[in-house]
XYZ file of C-alpha atoms in Angstrom:
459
model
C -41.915 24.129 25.032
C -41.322 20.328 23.757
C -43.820 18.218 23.066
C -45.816 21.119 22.681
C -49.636 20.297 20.672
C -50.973 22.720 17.836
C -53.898 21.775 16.679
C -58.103 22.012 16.295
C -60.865 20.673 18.044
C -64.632 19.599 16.768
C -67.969 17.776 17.816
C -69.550 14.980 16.120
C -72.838 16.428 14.906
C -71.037 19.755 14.114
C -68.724 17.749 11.633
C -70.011 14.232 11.212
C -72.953 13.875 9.482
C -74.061 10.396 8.329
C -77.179 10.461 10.854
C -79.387 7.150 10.160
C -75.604 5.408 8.612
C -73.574 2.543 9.751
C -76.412 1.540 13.172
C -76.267 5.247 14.569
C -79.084 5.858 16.789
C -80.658 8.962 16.472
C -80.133 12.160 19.251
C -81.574 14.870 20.159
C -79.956 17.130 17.214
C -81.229 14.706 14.800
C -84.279 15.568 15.068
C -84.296 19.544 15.140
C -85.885 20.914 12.162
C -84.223 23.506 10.235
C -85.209 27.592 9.935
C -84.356 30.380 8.198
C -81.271 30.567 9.541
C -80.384 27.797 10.994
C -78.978 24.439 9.834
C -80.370 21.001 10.493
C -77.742 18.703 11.987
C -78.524 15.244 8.735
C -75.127 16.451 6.885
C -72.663 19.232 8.880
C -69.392 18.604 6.793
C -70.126 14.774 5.688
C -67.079 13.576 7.837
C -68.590 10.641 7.935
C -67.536 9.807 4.334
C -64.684 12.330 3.676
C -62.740 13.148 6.740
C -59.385 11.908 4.812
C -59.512 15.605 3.212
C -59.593 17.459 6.443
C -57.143 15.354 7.793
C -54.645 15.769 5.014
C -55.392 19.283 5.601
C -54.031 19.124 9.103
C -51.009 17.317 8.407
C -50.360 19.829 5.576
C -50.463 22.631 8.493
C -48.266 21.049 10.959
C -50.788 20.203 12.988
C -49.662 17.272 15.789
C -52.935 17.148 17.833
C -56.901 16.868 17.290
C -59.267 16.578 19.462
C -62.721 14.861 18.413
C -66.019 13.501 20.137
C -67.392 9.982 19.741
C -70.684 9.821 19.337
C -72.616 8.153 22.149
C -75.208 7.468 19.782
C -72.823 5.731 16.984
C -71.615 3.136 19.423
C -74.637 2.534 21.569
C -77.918 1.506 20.549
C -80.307 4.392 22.034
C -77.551 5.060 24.514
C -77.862 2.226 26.887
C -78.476 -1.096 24.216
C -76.016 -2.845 22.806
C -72.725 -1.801 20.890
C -72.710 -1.067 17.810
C -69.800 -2.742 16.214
C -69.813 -0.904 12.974
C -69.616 2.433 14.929
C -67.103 1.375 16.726
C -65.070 0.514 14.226
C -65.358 3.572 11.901
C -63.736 5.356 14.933
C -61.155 2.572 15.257
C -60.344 3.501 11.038
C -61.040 7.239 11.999
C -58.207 7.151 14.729
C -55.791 5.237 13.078
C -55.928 7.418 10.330
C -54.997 10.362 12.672
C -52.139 8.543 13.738
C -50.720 7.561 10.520
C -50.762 11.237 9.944
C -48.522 12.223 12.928
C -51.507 13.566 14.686
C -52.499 12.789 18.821
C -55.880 12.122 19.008
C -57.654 13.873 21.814
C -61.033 12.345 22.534
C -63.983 13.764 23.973
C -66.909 11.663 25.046
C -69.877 14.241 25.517
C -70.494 17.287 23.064
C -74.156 17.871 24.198
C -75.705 15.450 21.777
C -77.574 13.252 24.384
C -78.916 9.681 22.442
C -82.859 10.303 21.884
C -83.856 7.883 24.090
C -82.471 8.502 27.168
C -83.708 12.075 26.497
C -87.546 10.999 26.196
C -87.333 8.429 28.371
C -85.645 9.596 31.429
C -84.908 13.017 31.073
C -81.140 13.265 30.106
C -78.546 13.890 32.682
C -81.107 14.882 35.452
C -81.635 11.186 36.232
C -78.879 8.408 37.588
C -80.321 5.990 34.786
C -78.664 8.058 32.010
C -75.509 9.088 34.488
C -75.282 5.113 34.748
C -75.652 4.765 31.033
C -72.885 6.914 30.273
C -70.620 5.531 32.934
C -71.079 2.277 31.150
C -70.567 3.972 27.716
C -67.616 5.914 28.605
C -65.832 2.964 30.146
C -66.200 0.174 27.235
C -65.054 3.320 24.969
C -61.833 3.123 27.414
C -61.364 -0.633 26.797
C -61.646 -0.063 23.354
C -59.194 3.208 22.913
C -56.772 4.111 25.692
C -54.450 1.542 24.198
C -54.105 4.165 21.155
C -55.218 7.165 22.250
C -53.386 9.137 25.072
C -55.287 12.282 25.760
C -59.398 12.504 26.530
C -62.008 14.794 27.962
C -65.617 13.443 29.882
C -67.561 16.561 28.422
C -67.107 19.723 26.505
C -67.620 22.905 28.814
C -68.538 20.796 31.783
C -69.877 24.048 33.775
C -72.008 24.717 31.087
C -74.363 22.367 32.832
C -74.564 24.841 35.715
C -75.765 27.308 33.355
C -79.820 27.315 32.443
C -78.008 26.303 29.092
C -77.357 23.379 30.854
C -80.774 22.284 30.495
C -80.841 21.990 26.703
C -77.274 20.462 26.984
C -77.923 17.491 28.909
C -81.136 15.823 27.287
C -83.517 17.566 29.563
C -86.769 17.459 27.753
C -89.732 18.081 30.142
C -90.501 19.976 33.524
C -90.275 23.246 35.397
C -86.382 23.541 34.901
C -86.017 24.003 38.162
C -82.158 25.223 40.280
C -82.713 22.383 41.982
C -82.629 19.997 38.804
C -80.160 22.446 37.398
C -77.749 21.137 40.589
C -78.774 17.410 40.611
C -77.549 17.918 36.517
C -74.249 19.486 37.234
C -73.721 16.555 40.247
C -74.688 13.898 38.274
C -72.201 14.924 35.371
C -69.551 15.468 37.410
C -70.430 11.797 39.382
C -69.910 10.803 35.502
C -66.908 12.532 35.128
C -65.029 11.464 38.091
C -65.971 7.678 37.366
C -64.180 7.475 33.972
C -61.495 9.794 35.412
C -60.966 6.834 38.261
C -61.220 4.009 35.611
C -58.638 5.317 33.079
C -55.766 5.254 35.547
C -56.569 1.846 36.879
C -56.924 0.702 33.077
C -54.356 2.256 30.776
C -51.987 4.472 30.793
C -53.715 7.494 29.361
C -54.515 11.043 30.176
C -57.068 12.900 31.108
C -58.439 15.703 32.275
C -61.478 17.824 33.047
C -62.544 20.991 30.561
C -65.118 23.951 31.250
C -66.229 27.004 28.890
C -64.146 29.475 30.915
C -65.729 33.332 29.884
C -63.152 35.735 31.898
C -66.055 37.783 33.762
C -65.174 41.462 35.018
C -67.023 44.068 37.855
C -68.949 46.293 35.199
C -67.861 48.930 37.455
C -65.401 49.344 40.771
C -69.052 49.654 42.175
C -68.538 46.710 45.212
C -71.624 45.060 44.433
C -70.076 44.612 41.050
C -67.161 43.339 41.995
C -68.666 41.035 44.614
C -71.261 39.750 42.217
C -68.379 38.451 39.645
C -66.410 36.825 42.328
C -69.400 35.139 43.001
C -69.779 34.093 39.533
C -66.737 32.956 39.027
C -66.729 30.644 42.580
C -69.581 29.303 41.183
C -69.632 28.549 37.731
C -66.142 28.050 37.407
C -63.997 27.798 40.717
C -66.370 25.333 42.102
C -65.904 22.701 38.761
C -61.870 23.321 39.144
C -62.240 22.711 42.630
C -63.311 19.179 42.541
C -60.536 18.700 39.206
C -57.986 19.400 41.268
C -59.146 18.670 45.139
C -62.297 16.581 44.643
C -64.831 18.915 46.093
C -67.363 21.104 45.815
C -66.491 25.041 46.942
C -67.470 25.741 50.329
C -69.472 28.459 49.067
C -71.845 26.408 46.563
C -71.615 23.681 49.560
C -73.552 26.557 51.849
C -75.684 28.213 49.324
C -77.231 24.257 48.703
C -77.504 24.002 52.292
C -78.906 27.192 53.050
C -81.448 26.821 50.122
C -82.396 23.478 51.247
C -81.640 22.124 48.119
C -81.699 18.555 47.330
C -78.886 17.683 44.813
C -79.684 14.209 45.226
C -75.901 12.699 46.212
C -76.472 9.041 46.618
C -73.907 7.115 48.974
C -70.382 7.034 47.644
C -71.161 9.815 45.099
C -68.794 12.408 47.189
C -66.112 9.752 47.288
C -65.677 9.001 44.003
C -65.050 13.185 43.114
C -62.564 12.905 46.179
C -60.965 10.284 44.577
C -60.424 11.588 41.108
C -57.346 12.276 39.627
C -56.909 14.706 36.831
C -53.924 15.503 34.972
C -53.875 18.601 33.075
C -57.173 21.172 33.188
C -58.760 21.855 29.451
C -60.777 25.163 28.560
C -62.574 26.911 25.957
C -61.893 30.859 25.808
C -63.284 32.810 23.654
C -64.183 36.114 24.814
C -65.065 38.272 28.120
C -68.083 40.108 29.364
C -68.751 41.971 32.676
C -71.359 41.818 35.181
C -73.960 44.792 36.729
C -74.812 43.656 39.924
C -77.699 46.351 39.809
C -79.618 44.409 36.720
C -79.783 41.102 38.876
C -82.883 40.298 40.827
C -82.549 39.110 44.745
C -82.566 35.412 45.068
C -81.106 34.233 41.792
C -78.633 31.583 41.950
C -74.899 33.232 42.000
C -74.421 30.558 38.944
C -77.546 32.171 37.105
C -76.408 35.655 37.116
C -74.763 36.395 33.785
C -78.907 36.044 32.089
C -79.831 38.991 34.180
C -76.147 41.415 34.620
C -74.306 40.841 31.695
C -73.193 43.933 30.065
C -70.906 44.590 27.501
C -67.484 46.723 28.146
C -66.974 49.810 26.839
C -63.301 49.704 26.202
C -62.773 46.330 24.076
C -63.889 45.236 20.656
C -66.959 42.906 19.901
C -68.260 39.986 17.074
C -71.422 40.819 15.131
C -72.417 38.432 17.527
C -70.889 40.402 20.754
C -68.717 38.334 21.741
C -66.165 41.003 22.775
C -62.609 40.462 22.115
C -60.185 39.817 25.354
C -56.425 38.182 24.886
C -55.541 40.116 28.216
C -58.368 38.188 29.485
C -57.273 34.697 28.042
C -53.674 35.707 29.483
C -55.694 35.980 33.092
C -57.398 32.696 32.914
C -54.635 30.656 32.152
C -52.894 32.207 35.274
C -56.055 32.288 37.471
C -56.169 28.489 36.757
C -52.725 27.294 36.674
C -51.660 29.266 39.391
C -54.489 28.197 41.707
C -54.301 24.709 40.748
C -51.036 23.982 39.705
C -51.833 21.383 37.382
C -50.938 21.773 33.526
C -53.360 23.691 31.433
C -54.673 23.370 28.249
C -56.498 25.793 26.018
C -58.514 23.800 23.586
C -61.273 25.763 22.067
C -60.077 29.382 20.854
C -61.238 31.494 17.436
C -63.399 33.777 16.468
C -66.750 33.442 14.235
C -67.464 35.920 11.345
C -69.525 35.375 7.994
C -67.371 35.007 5.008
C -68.548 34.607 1.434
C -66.249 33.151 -0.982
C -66.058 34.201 -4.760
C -65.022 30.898 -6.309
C -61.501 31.574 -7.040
C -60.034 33.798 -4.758
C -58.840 32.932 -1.153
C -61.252 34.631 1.471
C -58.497 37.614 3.042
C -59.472 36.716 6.486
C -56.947 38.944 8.382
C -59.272 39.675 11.489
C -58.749 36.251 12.071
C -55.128 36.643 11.675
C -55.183 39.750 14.259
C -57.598 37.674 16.544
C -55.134 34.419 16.921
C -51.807 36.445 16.883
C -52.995 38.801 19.689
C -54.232 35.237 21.867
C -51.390 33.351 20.541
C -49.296 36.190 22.169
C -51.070 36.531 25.631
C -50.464 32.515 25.449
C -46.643 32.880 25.073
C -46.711 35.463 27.853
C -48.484 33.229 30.068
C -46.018 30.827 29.722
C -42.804 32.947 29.926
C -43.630 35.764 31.309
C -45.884 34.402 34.072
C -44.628 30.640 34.668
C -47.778 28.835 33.429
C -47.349 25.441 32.402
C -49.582 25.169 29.057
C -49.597 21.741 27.076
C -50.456 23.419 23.673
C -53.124 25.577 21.687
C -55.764 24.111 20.122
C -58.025 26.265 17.343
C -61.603 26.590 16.793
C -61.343 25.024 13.890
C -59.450 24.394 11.206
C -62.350 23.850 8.588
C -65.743 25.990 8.720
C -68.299 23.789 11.090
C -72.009 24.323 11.999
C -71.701 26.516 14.896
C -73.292 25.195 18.050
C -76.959 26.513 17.349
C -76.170 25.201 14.083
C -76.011 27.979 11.924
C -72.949 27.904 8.869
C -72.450 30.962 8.449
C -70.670 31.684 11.353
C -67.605 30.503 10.253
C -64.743 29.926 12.654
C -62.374 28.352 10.017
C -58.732 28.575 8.810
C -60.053 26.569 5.993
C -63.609 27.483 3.653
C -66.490 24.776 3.216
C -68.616 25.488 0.555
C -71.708 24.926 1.875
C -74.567 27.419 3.149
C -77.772 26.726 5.947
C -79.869 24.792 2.997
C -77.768 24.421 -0.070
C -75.025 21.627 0.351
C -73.657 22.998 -2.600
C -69.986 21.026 -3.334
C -68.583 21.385 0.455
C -64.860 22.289 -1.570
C -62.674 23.093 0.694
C -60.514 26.294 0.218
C -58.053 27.508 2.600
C -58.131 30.799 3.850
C -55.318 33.805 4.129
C -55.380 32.328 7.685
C -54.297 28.892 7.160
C -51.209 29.694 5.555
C -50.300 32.380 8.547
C -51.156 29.757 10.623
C -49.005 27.449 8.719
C -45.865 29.366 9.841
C -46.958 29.897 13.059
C -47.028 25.566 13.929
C -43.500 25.753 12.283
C -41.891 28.062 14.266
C -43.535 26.726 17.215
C -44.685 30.382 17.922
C -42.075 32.132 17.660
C -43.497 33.944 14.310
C -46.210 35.641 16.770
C -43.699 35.995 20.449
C -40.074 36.267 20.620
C -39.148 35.187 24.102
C -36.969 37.861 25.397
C -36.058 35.888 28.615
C -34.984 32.691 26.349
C -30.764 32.000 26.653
């Protein structure tokens, strides 16, 4: 357990604000309009002016670790200009700041937030002009970094693009959203992925390692179609990704479905060799719940990688969100074996919490203790994993420490140890106020997690 990272993770235009500031460009969030419930993306937290708070906050925790995006748009004129200087260097101030603070930055390059350009002009991440773009982006960012910065990510949930989410993900603007394009997407990404992977270990002596949204997916019932219909899921939404992490290519099964389907994924020459020759080092994830499939509620011909819109069902026999996300540490115990064990490389939850809304009085501390049951009982399955099971795990990193938009932007799910007083439309004073939670949480980072697992195997 040395050298083992507690800490949080965020994304730019879920924390950053400071949208038309310091030569940003704008992206596709900048532009979506408010509603009734939902946020627009101009302010988020204002970390753009007063991240010295949060950070403070962190150290204050125990945190060692945080993981943040850059924002292609800050440090690239419409995504494929020049570089913007002054962007670069507020992330030169923002990291050095982390560091002064004891804490390892972790960065991630891609959080969805495609530059605006690239999006209207070619498409997003369905075209090899914008994979080319970021290749270029993520490699100067390299150059710039790696000399200070050990750990990174390419994208957040990388087999999220595989998803139909993956359309609104990855800049796509226009057209049929088709399974083909959904495929040439997910290639083109991982192309992208694989690229930076290669040119970090020729250029510095950094980390890094791919990360998907991993969603532990269960037979609805011991029906057989059931249980064959989840296997397939998971071979192709998630096995498929971890496949080319770890032995740089494709499953055979999404290899014969494109074949069979006739569909054109659009590999150019050398594509397939640079995912052969990508080398990751540890394997990052998001978990935040589990859901089962009904093979009965999916029509014939979809995609295996499509099924979960048509046969997801919720399970009978574990808890759920207002928002149903249903509540699974036995299944976050399962992932980290199903991938470490598989794979054998390190692993490395870094997205985990749960989102409720919260109202705070003005004086008193919000008594969050469902967030307190909700880490303890996946801090647990964690420590099992790793004792109990023989998984190698790097560290645990929270979703979040501070309350964030959520991704479709809405504040009032609030994921936070820490309260941001702020609502959809009134900014009000964004105080911070931590919650019951943060000071559990505090005692959890000092005992290393102990507080939450004694090790009964330990000497």
């Amino acid at each position: 357990m040395q050298s083992f990272f507690w800490g949080n993770s965020v994304s730019s235009m879920q924390t950053e604000g400071g949208w038309d500031e310091g030569g940003k460009s704008l992206s596709v969030y900048d532009i979506r309009e408010a509603s009734k419930d939902i946020s627009d993306w101009h302010f988020a937290n204002d970390n753009y002016h007063h991240y010295s708070e949060d950070f403070d906050y962190m150290k204050d925790l125990g945190m060692n670790m945080y993981r943040f995006q850059i924002s292609w748009s800050r440090v690239v004129v419409n995504g494929d200009g020049e570089f913007n200087e002054e962007g670069i260097a507020y992330y030169d101030r923002f990291i050095d700041d982390l560091i002064d603070r004891g804490l390892e930055p972790m960065i991630c390059l891609y959080h969805f937030d495609m530059p605006l350009h690239l999006a209207e002009t070619y498409n997003g991440f369905v075209s090899k002009e914008v994979k080319d773009a970021f290749i270029r982006f993520g490699k100067e960012m390299v150059n710039h970094f790696a000399h200070k910065v050990k750990y990174w990510l390419t994208f957040n949930e990388q087999n999220i693009f595989h998803y139909d989410h993956g359309f609104k993900i990855s800049g796509y603007l226009k057209g049929e959203e088709t399974t083909e394009e959904l495929y040439r997407i997910f290639h083109n990404v991982m192309v992208c992925h694989a690229e930076i992977c290669q040119y970090i270990h020729q250029n510095s002596q950094a980390k890094i390692g791919g990360m998907l949204a991993y969603a532990e997916t269960y037979p609805a019932t011991c029906n057989p179609k059931d249980i064959k219909a989840a296997r397939e899921f998971d071979e192709f939404v998630n096995f498929t990704l971890l496949d080319c992490y770890a032995h740089g290519k494709y499953s055979e099964a999404q290899n014969q479905y494109v074949k069979n389907n006739q569909i054109d994924m659009h590999i150019l020459p050398g594509e397939m060799e640079t995912i052969a020759s990508q080398k990751n080092d540890y394997i990052a994830f998001s978990y935040y719940a589990s859901s089962t499939l009904n093979a009965e509620k999916i029509p014939d011909g979809v995609a295996p990688n499509q099924y979960m819109m048509y046969g997801k069902q919720d399970n009978p026999y574990i808890d759920t969100t207002e928002w149903n996300w249903q509540i699974d540490p036995l299944g976050f115990r399962d992932v980290l074996n199903k991938v470490y064990q598989r794979y054998r490389l390190p692993v490395f939850p870094i997205e985990n919490g749960i989102g409720v809304r919260e109202q705070w009085d003005g004086s008193q501390p919000i008594e969050d203790d469902y967030r307190i049951a909700y880490h303890q009982a996946h801090i647990e399955a964690m420590m099992r994993a790793i004792h109990e099971d023989g998984v190698i795990c790097l560290g645990y990193l929270g979703w979040g420490l501070i309350d964030i938009l959520s991704s479709q932007g809405d504040m009032e799910k609030r994921y936070g140890l820490v309260y941001v007083n702020r609502g959809n439309h009134d900014l009000r004073d964004m105080k911070r106020v931590p919650k019951k939670s943060y000071h559990w949480f505090k005692e959890v980072i000092a005992s290393n997690g102990s507080v939450v697992y004694q090790n009964p195997y330990s000497e």
